[in-house]
C-alpha positions as YAML, in Angstrom:
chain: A
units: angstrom
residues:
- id: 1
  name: UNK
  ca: [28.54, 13.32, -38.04]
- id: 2
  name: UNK
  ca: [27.39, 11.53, -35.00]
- id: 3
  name: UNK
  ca: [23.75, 10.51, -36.23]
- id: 4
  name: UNK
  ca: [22.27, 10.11, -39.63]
- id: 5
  name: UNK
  ca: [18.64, 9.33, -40.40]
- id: 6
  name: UNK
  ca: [17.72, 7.72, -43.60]
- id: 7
  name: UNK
  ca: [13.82, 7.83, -44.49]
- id: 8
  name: UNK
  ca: [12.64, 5.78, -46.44]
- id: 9
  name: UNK
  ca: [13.49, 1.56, -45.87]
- id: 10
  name: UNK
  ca: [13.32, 0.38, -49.45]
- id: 11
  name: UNK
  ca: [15.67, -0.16, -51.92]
- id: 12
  name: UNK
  ca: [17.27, 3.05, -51.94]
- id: 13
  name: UNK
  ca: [17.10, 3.32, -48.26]
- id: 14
  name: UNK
  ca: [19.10, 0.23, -47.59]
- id: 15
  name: UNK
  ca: [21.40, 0.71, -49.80]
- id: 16
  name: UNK
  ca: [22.20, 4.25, -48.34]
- id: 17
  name: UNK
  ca: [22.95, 2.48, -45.49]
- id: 18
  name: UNK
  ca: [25.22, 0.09, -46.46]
- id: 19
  name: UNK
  ca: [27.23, 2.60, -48.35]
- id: 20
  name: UNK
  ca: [27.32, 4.74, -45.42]
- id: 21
  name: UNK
  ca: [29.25, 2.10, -43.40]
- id: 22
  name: UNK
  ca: [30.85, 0.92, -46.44]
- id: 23
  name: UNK
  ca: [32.62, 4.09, -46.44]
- id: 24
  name: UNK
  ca: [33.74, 3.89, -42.84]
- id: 25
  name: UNK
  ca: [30.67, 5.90, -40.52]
- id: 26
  name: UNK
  ca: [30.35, 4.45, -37.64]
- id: 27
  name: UNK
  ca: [28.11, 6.58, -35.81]
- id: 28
  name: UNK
  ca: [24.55, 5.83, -35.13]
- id: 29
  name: UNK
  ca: [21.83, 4.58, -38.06]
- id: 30
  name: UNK
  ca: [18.09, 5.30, -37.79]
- id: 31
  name: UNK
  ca: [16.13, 3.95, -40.49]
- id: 32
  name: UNK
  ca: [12.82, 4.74, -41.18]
- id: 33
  name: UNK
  ca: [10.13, 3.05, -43.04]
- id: 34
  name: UNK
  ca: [6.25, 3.77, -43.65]
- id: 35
  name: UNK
  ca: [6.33, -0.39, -44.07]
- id: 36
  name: UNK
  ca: [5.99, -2.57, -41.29]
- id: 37
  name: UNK
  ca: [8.55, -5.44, -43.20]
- id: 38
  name: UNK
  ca: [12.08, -5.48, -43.38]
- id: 39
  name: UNK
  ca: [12.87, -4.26, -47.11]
- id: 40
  name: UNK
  ca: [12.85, -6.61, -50.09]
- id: 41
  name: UNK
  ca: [12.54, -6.29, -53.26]
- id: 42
  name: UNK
  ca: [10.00, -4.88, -55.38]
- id: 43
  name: UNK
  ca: [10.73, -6.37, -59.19]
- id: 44
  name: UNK
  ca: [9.36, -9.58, -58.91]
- id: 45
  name: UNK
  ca: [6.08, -8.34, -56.91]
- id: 46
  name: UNK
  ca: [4.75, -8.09, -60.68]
- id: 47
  name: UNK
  ca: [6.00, -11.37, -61.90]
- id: 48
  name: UNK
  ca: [6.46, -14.21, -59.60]
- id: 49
  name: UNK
  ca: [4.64, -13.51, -56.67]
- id: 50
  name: UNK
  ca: [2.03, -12.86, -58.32]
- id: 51
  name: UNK
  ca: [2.39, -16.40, -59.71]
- id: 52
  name: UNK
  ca: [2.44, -17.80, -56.72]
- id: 53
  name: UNK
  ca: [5.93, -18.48, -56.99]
- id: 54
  name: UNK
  ca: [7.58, -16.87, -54.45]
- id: 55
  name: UNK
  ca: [6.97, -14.88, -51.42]
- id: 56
  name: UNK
  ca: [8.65, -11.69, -50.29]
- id: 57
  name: UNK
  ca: [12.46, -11.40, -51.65]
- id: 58
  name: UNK
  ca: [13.95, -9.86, -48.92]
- id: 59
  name: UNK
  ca: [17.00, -7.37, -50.16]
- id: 60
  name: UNK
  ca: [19.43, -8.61, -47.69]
- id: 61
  name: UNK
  ca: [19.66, -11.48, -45.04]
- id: 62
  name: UNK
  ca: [19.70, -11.48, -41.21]
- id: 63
  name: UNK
  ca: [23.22, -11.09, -41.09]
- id: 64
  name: UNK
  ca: [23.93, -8.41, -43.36]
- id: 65
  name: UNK
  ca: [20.91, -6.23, -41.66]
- id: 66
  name: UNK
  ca: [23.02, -7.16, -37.76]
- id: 67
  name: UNK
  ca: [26.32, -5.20, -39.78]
- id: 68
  name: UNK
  ca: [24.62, -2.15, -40.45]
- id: 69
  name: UNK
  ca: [23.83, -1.93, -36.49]
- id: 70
  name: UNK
  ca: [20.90, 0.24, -37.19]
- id: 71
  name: UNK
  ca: [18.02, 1.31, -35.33]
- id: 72
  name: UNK
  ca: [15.05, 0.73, -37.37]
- id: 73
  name: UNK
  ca: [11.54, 2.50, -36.95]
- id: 74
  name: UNK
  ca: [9.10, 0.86, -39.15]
- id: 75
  name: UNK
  ca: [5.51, 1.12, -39.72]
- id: 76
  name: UNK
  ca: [5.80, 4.58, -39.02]
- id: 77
  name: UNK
  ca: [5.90, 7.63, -41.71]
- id: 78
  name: UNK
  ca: [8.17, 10.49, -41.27]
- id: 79
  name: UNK
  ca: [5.25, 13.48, -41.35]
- id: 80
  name: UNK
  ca: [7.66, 16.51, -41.70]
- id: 81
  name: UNK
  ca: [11.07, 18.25, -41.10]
- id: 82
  name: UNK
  ca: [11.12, 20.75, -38.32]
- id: 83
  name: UNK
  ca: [14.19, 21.62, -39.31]
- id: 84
  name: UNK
  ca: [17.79, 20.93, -40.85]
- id: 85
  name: UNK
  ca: [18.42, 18.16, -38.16]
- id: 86
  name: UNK
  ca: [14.73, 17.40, -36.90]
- id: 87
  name: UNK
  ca: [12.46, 14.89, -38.55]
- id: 88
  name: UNK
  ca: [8.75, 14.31, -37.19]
- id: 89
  name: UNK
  ca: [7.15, 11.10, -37.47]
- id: 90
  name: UNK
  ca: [3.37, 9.83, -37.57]
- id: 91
  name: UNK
  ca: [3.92, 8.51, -33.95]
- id: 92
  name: UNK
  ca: [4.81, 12.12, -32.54]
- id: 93
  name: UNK
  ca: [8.10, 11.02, -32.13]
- id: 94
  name: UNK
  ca: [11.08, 13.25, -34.19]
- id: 95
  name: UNK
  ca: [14.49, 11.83, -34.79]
- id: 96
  name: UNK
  ca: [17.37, 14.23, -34.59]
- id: 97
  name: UNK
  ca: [20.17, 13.80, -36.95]
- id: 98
  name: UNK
  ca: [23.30, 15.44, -38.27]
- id: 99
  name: UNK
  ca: [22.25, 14.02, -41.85]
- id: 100
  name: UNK
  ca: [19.40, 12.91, -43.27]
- id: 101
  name: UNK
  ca: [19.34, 10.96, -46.38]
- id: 102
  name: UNK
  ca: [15.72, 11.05, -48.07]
- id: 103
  name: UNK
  ca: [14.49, 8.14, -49.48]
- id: 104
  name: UNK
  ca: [10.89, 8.04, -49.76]
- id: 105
  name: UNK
  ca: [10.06, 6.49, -53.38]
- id: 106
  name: UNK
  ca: [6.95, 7.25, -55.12]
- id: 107
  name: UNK
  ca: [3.45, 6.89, -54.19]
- id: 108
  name: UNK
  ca: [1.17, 4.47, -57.22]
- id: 109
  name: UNK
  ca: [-1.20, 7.39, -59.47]
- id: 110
  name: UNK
  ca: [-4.87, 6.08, -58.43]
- id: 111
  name: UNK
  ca: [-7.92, 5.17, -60.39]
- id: 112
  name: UNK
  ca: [-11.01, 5.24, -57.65]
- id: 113
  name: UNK
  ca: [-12.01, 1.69, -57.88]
- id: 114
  name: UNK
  ca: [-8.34, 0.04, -59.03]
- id: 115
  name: UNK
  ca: [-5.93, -1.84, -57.61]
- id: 116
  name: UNK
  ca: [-2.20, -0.54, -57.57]
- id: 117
  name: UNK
  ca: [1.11, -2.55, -57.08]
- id: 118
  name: UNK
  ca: [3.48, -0.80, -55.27]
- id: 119
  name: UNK
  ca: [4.04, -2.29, -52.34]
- id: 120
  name: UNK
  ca: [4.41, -6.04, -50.86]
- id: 121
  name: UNK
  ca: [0.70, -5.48, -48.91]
- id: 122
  name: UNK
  ca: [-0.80, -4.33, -52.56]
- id: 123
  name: UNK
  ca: [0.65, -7.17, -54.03]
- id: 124
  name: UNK
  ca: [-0.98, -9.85, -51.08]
- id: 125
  name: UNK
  ca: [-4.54, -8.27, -51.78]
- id: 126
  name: UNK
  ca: [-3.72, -7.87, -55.71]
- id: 127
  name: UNK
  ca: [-2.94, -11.88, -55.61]
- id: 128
  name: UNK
  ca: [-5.91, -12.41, -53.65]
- id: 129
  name: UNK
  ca: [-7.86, -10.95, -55.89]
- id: 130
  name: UNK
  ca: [-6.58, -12.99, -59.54]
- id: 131
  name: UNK
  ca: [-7.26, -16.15, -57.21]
- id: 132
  name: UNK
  ca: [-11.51, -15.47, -57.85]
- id: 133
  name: UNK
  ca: [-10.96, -13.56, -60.96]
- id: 134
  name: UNK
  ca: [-11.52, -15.08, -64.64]
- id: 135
  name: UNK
  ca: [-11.33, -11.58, -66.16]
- id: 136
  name: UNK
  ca: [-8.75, -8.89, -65.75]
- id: 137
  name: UNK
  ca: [-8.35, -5.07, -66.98]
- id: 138
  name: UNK
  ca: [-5.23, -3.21, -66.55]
- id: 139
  name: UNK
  ca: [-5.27, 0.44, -67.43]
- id: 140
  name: UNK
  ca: [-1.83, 1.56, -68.51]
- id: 141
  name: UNK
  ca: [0.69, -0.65, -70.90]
- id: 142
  name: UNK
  ca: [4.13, 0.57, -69.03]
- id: 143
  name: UNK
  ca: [6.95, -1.88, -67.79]
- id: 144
  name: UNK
  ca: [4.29, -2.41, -64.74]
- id: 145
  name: UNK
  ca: [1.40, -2.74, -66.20]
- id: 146
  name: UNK
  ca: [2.67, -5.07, -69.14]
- id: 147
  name: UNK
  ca: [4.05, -7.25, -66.52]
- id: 148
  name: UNK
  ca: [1.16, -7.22, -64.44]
- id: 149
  name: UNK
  ca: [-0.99, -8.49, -67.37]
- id: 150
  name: UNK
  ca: [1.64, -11.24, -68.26]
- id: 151
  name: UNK
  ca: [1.09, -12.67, -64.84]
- id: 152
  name: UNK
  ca: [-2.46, -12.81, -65.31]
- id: 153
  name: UNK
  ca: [-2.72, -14.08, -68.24]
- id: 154
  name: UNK
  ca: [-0.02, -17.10, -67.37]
- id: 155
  name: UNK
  ca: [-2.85, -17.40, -64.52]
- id: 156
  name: UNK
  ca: [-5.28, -17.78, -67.28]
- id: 157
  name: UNK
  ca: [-6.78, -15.18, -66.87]
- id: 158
  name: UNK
  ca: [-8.65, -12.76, -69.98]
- id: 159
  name: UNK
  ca: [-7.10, -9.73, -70.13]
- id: 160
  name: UNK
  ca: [-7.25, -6.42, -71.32]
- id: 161
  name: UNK
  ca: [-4.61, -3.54, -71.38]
- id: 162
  name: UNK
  ca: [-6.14, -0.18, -71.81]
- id: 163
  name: UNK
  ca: [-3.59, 2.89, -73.30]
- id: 164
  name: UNK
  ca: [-4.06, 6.13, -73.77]
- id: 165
  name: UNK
  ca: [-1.23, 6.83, -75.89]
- id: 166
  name: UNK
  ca: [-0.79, 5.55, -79.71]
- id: 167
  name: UNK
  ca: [1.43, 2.67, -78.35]
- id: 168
  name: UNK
  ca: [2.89, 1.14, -75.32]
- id: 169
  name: UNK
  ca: [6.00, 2.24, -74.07]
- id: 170
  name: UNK
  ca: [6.01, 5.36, -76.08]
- id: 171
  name: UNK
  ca: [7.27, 7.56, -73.43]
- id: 172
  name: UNK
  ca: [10.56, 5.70, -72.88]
- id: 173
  name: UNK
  ca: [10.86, 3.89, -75.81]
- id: 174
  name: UNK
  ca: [8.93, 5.84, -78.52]
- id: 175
  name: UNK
  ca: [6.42, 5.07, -80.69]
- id: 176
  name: UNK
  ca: [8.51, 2.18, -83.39]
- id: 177
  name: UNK
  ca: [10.00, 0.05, -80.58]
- id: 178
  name: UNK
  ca: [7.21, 0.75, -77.84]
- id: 179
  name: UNK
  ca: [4.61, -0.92, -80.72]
- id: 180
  name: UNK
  ca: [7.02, -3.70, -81.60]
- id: 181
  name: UNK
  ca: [7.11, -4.33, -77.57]
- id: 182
  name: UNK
  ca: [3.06, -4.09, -77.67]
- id: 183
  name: UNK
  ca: [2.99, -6.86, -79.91]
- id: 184
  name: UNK
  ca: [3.94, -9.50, -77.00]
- id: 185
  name: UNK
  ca: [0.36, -8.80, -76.00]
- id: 186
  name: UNK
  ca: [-1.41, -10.03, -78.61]
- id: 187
  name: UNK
  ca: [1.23, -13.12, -78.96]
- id: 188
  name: UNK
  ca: [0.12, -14.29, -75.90]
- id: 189
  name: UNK
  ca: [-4.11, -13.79, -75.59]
- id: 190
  name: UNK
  ca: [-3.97, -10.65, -74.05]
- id: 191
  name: UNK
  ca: [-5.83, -7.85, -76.11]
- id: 192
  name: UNK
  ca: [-4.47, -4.16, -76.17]
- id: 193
  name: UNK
  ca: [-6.50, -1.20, -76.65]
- id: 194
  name: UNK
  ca: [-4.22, 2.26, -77.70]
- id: 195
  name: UNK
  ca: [-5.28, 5.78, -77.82]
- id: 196
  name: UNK
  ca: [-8.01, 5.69, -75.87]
- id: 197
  name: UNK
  ca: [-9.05, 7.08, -72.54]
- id: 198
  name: UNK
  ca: [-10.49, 5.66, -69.24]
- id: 199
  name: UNK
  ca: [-13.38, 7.48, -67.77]
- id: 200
  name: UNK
  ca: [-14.46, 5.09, -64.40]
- id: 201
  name: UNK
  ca: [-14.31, 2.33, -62.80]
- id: 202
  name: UNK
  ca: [-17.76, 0.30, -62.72]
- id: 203
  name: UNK
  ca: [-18.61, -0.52, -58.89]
- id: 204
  name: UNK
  ca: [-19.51, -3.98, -59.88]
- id: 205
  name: UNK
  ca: [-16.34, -4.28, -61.95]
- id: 206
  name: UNK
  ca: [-14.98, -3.15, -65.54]
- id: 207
  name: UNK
  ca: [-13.95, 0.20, -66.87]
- id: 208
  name: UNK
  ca: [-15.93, 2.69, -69.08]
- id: 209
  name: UNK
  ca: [-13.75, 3.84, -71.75]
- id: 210
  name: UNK
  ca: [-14.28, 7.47, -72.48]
- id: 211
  name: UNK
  ca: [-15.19, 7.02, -75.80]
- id: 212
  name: UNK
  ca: [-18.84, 4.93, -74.34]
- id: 213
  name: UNK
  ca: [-17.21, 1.66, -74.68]
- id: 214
  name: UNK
  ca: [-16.84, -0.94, -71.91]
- id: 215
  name: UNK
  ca: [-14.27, -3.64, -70.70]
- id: 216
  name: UNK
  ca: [-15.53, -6.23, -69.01]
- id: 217
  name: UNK
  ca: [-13.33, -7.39, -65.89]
- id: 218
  name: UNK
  ca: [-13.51, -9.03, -62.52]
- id: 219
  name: UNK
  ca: [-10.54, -7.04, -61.03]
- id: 220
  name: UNK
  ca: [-9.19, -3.78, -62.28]
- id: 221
  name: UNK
  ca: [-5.52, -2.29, -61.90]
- id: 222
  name: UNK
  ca: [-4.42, 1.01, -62.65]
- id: 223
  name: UNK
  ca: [-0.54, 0.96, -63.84]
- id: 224
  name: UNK
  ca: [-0.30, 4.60, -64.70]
- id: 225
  name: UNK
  ca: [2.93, 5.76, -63.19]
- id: 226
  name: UNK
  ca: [3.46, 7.75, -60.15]
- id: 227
  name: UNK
  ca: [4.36, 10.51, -58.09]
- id: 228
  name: UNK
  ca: [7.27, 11.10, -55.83]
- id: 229
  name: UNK
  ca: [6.54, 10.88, -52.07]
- id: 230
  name: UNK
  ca: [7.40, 14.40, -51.10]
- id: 231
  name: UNK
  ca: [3.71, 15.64, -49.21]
- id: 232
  name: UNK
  ca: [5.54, 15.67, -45.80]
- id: 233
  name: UNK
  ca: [8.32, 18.18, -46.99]
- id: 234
  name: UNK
  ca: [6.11, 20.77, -47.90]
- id: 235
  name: UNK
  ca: [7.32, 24.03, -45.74]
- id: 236
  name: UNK
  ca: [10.26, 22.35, -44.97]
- id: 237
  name: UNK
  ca: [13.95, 23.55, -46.07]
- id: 238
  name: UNK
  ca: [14.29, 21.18, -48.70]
- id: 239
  name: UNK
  ca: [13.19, 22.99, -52.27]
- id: 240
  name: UNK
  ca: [10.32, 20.23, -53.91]
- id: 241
  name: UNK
  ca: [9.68, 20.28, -57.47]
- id: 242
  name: UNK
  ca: [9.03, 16.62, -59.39]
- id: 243
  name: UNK
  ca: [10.68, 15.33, -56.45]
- id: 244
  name: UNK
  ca: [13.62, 16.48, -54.03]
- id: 245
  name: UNK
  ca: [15.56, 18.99, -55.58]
- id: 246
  name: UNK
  ca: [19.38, 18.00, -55.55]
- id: 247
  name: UNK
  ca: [22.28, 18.27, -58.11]
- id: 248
  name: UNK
  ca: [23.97, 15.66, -59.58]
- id: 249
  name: UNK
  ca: [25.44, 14.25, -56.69]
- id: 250
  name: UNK
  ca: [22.24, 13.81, -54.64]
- id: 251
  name: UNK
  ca: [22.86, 17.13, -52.31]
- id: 252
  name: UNK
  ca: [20.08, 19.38, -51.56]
- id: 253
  name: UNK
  ca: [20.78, 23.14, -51.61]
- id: 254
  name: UNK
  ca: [20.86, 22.22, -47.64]
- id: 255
  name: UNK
  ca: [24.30, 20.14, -47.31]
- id: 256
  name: UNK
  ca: [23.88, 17.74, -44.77]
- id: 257
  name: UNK
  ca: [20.34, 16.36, -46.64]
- id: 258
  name: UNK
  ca: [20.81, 14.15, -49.97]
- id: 259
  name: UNK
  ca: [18.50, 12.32, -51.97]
- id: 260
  name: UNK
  ca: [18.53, 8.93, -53.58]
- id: 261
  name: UNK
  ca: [15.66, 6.85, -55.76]
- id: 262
  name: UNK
  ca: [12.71, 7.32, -56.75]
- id: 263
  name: UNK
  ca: [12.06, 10.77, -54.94]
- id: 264
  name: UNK
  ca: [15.52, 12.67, -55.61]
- id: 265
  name: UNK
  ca: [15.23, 14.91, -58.95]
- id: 266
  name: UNK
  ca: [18.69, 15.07, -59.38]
- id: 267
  name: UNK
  ca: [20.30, 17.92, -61.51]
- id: 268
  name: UNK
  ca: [16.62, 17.86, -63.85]
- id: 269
  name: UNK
  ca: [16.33, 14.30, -63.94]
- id: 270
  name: UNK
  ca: [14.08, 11.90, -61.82]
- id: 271
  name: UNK
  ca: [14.57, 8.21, -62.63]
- id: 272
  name: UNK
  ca: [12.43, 5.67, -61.27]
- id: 273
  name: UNK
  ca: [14.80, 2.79, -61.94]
- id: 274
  name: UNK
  ca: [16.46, 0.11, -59.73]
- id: 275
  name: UNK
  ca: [19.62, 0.70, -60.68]
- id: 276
  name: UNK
  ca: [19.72, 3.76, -60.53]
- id: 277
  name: UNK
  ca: [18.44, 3.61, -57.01]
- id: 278
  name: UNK
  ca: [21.57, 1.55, -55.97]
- id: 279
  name: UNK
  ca: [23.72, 3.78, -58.21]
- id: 280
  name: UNK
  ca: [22.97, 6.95, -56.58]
- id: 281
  name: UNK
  ca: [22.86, 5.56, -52.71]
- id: 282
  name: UNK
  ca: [26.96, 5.27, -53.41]
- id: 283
  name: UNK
  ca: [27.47, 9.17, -54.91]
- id: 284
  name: UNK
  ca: [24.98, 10.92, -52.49]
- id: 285
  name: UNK
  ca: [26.57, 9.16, -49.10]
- id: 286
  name: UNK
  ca: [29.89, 9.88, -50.50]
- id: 287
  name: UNK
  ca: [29.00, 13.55, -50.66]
- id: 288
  name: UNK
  ca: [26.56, 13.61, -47.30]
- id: 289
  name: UNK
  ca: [30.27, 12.33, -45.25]
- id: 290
  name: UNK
  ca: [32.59, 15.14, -47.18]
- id: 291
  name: UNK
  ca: [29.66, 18.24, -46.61]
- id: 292
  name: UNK
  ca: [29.84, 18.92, -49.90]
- id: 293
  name: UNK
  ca: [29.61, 17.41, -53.59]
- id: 294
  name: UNK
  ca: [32.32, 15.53, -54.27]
- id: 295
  name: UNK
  ca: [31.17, 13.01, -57.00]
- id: 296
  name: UNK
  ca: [28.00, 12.69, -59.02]
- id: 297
  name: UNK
  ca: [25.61, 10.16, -60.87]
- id: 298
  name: UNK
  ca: [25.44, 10.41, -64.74]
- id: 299
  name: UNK
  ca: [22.36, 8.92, -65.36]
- id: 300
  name: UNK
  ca: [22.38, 6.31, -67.65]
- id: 301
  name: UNK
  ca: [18.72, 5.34, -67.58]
- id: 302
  name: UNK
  ca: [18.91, 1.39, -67.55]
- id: 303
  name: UNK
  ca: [16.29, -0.76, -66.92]
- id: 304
  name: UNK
  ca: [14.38, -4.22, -67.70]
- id: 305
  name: UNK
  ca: [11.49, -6.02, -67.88]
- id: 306
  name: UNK
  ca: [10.09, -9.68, -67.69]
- id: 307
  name: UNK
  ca: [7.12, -10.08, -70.03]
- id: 308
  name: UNK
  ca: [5.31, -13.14, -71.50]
- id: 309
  name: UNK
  ca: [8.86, -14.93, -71.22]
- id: 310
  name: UNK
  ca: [10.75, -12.08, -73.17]
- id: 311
  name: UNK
  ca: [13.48, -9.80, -71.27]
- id: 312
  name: UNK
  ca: [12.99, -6.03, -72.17]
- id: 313
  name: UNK
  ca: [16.20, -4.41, -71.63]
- id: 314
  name: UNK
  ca: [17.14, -0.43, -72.77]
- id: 315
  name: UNK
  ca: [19.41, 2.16, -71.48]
- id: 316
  name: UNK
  ca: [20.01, 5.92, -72.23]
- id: 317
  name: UNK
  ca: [17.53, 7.35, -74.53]
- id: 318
  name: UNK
  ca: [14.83, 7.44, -77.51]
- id: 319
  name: UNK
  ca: [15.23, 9.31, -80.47]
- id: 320
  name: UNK
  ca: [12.92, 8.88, -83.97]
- id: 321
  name: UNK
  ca: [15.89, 7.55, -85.11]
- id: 322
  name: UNK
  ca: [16.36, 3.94, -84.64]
- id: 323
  name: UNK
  ca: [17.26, 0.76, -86.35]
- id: 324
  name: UNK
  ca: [17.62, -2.96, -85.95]
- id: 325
  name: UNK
  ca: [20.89, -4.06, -85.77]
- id: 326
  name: UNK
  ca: [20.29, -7.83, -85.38]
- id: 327
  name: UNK
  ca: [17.46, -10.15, -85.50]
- id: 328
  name: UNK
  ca: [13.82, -8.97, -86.32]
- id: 329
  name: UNK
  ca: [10.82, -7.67, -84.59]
- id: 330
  name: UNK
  ca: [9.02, -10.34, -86.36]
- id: 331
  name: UNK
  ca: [10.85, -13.16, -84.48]
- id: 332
  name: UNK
  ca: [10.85, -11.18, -81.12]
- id: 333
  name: UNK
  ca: [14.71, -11.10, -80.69]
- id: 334
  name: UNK
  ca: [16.45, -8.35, -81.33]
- id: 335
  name: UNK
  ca: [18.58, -5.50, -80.55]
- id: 336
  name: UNK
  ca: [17.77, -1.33, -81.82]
- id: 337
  name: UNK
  ca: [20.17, 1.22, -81.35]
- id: 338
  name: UNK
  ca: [18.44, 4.76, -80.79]
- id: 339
  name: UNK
  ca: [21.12, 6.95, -83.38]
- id: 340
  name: UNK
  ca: [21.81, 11.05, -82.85]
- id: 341
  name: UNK
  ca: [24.06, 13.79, -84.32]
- id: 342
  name: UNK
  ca: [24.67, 14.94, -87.76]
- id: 343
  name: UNK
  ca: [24.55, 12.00, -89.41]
- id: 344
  name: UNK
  ca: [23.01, 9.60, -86.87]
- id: 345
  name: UNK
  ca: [26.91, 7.86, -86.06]
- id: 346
  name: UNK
  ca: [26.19, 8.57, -82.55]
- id: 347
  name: UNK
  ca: [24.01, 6.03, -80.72]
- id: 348
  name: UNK
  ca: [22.95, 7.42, -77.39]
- id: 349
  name: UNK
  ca: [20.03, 4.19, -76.54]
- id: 350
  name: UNK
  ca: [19.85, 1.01, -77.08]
- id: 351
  name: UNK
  ca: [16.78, -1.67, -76.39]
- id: 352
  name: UNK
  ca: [16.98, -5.44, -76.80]
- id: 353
  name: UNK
  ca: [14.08, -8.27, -76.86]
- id: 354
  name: UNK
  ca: [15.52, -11.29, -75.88]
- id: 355
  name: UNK
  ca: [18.69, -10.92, -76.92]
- id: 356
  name: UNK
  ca: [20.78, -9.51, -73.51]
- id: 357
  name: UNK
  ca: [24.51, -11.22, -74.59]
- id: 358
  name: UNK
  ca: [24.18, -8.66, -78.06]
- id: 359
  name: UNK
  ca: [22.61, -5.82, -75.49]
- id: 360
  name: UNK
  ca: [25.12, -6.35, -72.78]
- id: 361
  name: UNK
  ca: [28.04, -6.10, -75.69]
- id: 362
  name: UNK
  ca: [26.60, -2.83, -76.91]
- id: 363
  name: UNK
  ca: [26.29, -1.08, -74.09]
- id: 364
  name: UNK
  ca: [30.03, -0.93, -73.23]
- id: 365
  name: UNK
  ca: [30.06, 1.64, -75.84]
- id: 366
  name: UNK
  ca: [27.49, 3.52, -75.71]
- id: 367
  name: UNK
  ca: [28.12, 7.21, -74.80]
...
């Protein structure tokens, strides 16, 4: 391959393209990005920059961005592919490339009225707004929007999480360990509302449950999850369904396109998880050099969580059973192991509060 196009310039993205010359390809790099900055990091948009204490965390310095001898094209969205080795972008410019590596995250669910953090620009105006704000409602109680209403409330700010489902979390975590999580909220000011529905967003501010009630708040956010960025695919030769279709190696049922992140639904299974970003950027460049799959990603489904001062950590998955193995929920530190098979003697998750040495011990063995 003499020219491979990645698209997409976040997390994913970058690391795609340090893998690539990692591995020894030396031919020419185009990068593309729908952002006009460099990348950085997205985690601590939700925690401390919000706070105030810290600006953009860019993902790699000056010098490492000179070694990938790239040619980046950002601020500009890639708008469709023509073809196996033709990308269009917003400009009217296309890129041709022997391989393309997709990696264009998700775009943030919307709530007409809301605020949504997904990007470094959402997270400026989402700052700007807490700075006039005494009162703050976020709708959703997921790893975002849980950390999103930490920050405001170490701003001092009244808040209000708003859930549809019986308890925080639930998806990931289920219901037992996504409540004992929900509890930070109330430890800390913040009150949470479950099992109950949002029907608008007032004009003048607050949200109108749908059950007639009403939250007060200044600013609104929306953390409800969202959708992989595959609009400008549609027609293309790349098969879309819950993101870009690829197996377990990242390769599209076209071999010289992979997917990584957010947007690749690899083998069934779309994770929206940092790690798993970086994990998969190593396996689907591997496999985009050979023309065909040579490795692949077992998801393990890891990921964390900064609220109110507590880590959340977990990895691999929920089942109804689960039990403490050390410390309490009542002291918020401990450590549950999610248990399967016959007899439950096969633990397949585990999820920590504040307690990552126990976590970090346990997951070495976990299958």
């Amino acid at each position: 391959m003499r020219t491979i196009a990645i698209i997409g310039a976040s997390l994913a993205g970058l690391r795609s393209a340090q893998a690539l010359r990692q591995q020894g390809f030396d031919g020419r790099l185009v990068i593309v990005g729908d952002e006009v900055h460099l990348p950085y990091d997205r985690p601590p948009l939700s925690k401390d920059f919000l706070l105030g204490k810290v600006e953009a965390v860019p993902l790699a310095d000056q010098e490492d961005l000179d070694a990938l001898d790239a040619e980046w094209r950002l601020g500009v969205q890639a708008s469709g592919l023509l073809s196996t080795q033709e990308i269009a972008l917003s400009d009217g410019t296309t890129v041709a490339a022997d391989g393309v590596v997709i990696a264009t995250g998700g775009v943030p669910r919307t709530i007409p009225g809301a605020h949504v953090l997904r990007t470094l620009d959402d997270a400026v105006k989402l700052r700007e707004a807490f700075a006039h704000a005494q009162s703050v409602g976020v709708i959703g109680a997921g790893f975002i929007g849980a950390e999103i209403a930490s920050s405001a409330r170490a701003l001092g700010k009244d808040v209000t999480v708003v859930e549809a489902l019986p308890a925080p979390l639930m998806r990931v975590l289920g219901a037992e360990m996504g409540a004992a999580v929900g509890l930070l909220h109330g430890d800390h000011g913040s009150t949470l509302m479950t099992g109950v529905n949002v029907d608008s967003i007032n004009v003048d501010g607050g949200i109108n449950l749908a059950d007639g009630r009403k939250v007060d708040a200044d600013v609104v956010v929306a953390g409800i999850g969202m959708r992989p960025a595959t609009d400008w695919l549609a027609g293309g030769p790349v098969q879309v369904d819950n993101g870009v279709v690829c197996d377990a190696g990242g390769v599209t049922a076209v071999r010289n396109i992979v997917a990584v992140g957010d947007v690749a639904n690899c083998a069934g299974v779309r994770a929206e998880h940092w790690t798993s970003a970086t994990e998969q950027a190593q396996i689907a460049t591997r496999n985009l050099l050979a023309g065909e799959t040579v490795a692949t990603h077992t998801h393990g489904g890891y990921v964390w969580s900064d609220q109110y001062g507590s880590r959340i950590q977990f990895i691999g998955r929920s089942t109804r059973d689960v039990r403490v193995e050390d410390g309490s929920i009542e002291d918020r530190k401990f450590v549950a192991t999610y248990r399967d098979g016959e007899n439950g003697e096969d633990v397949v998750g585990i999820v920590a509060m504040s307690n990552a040495r126990l976590f970090t011990r346990l997951r070495r063995n976990l299958r």
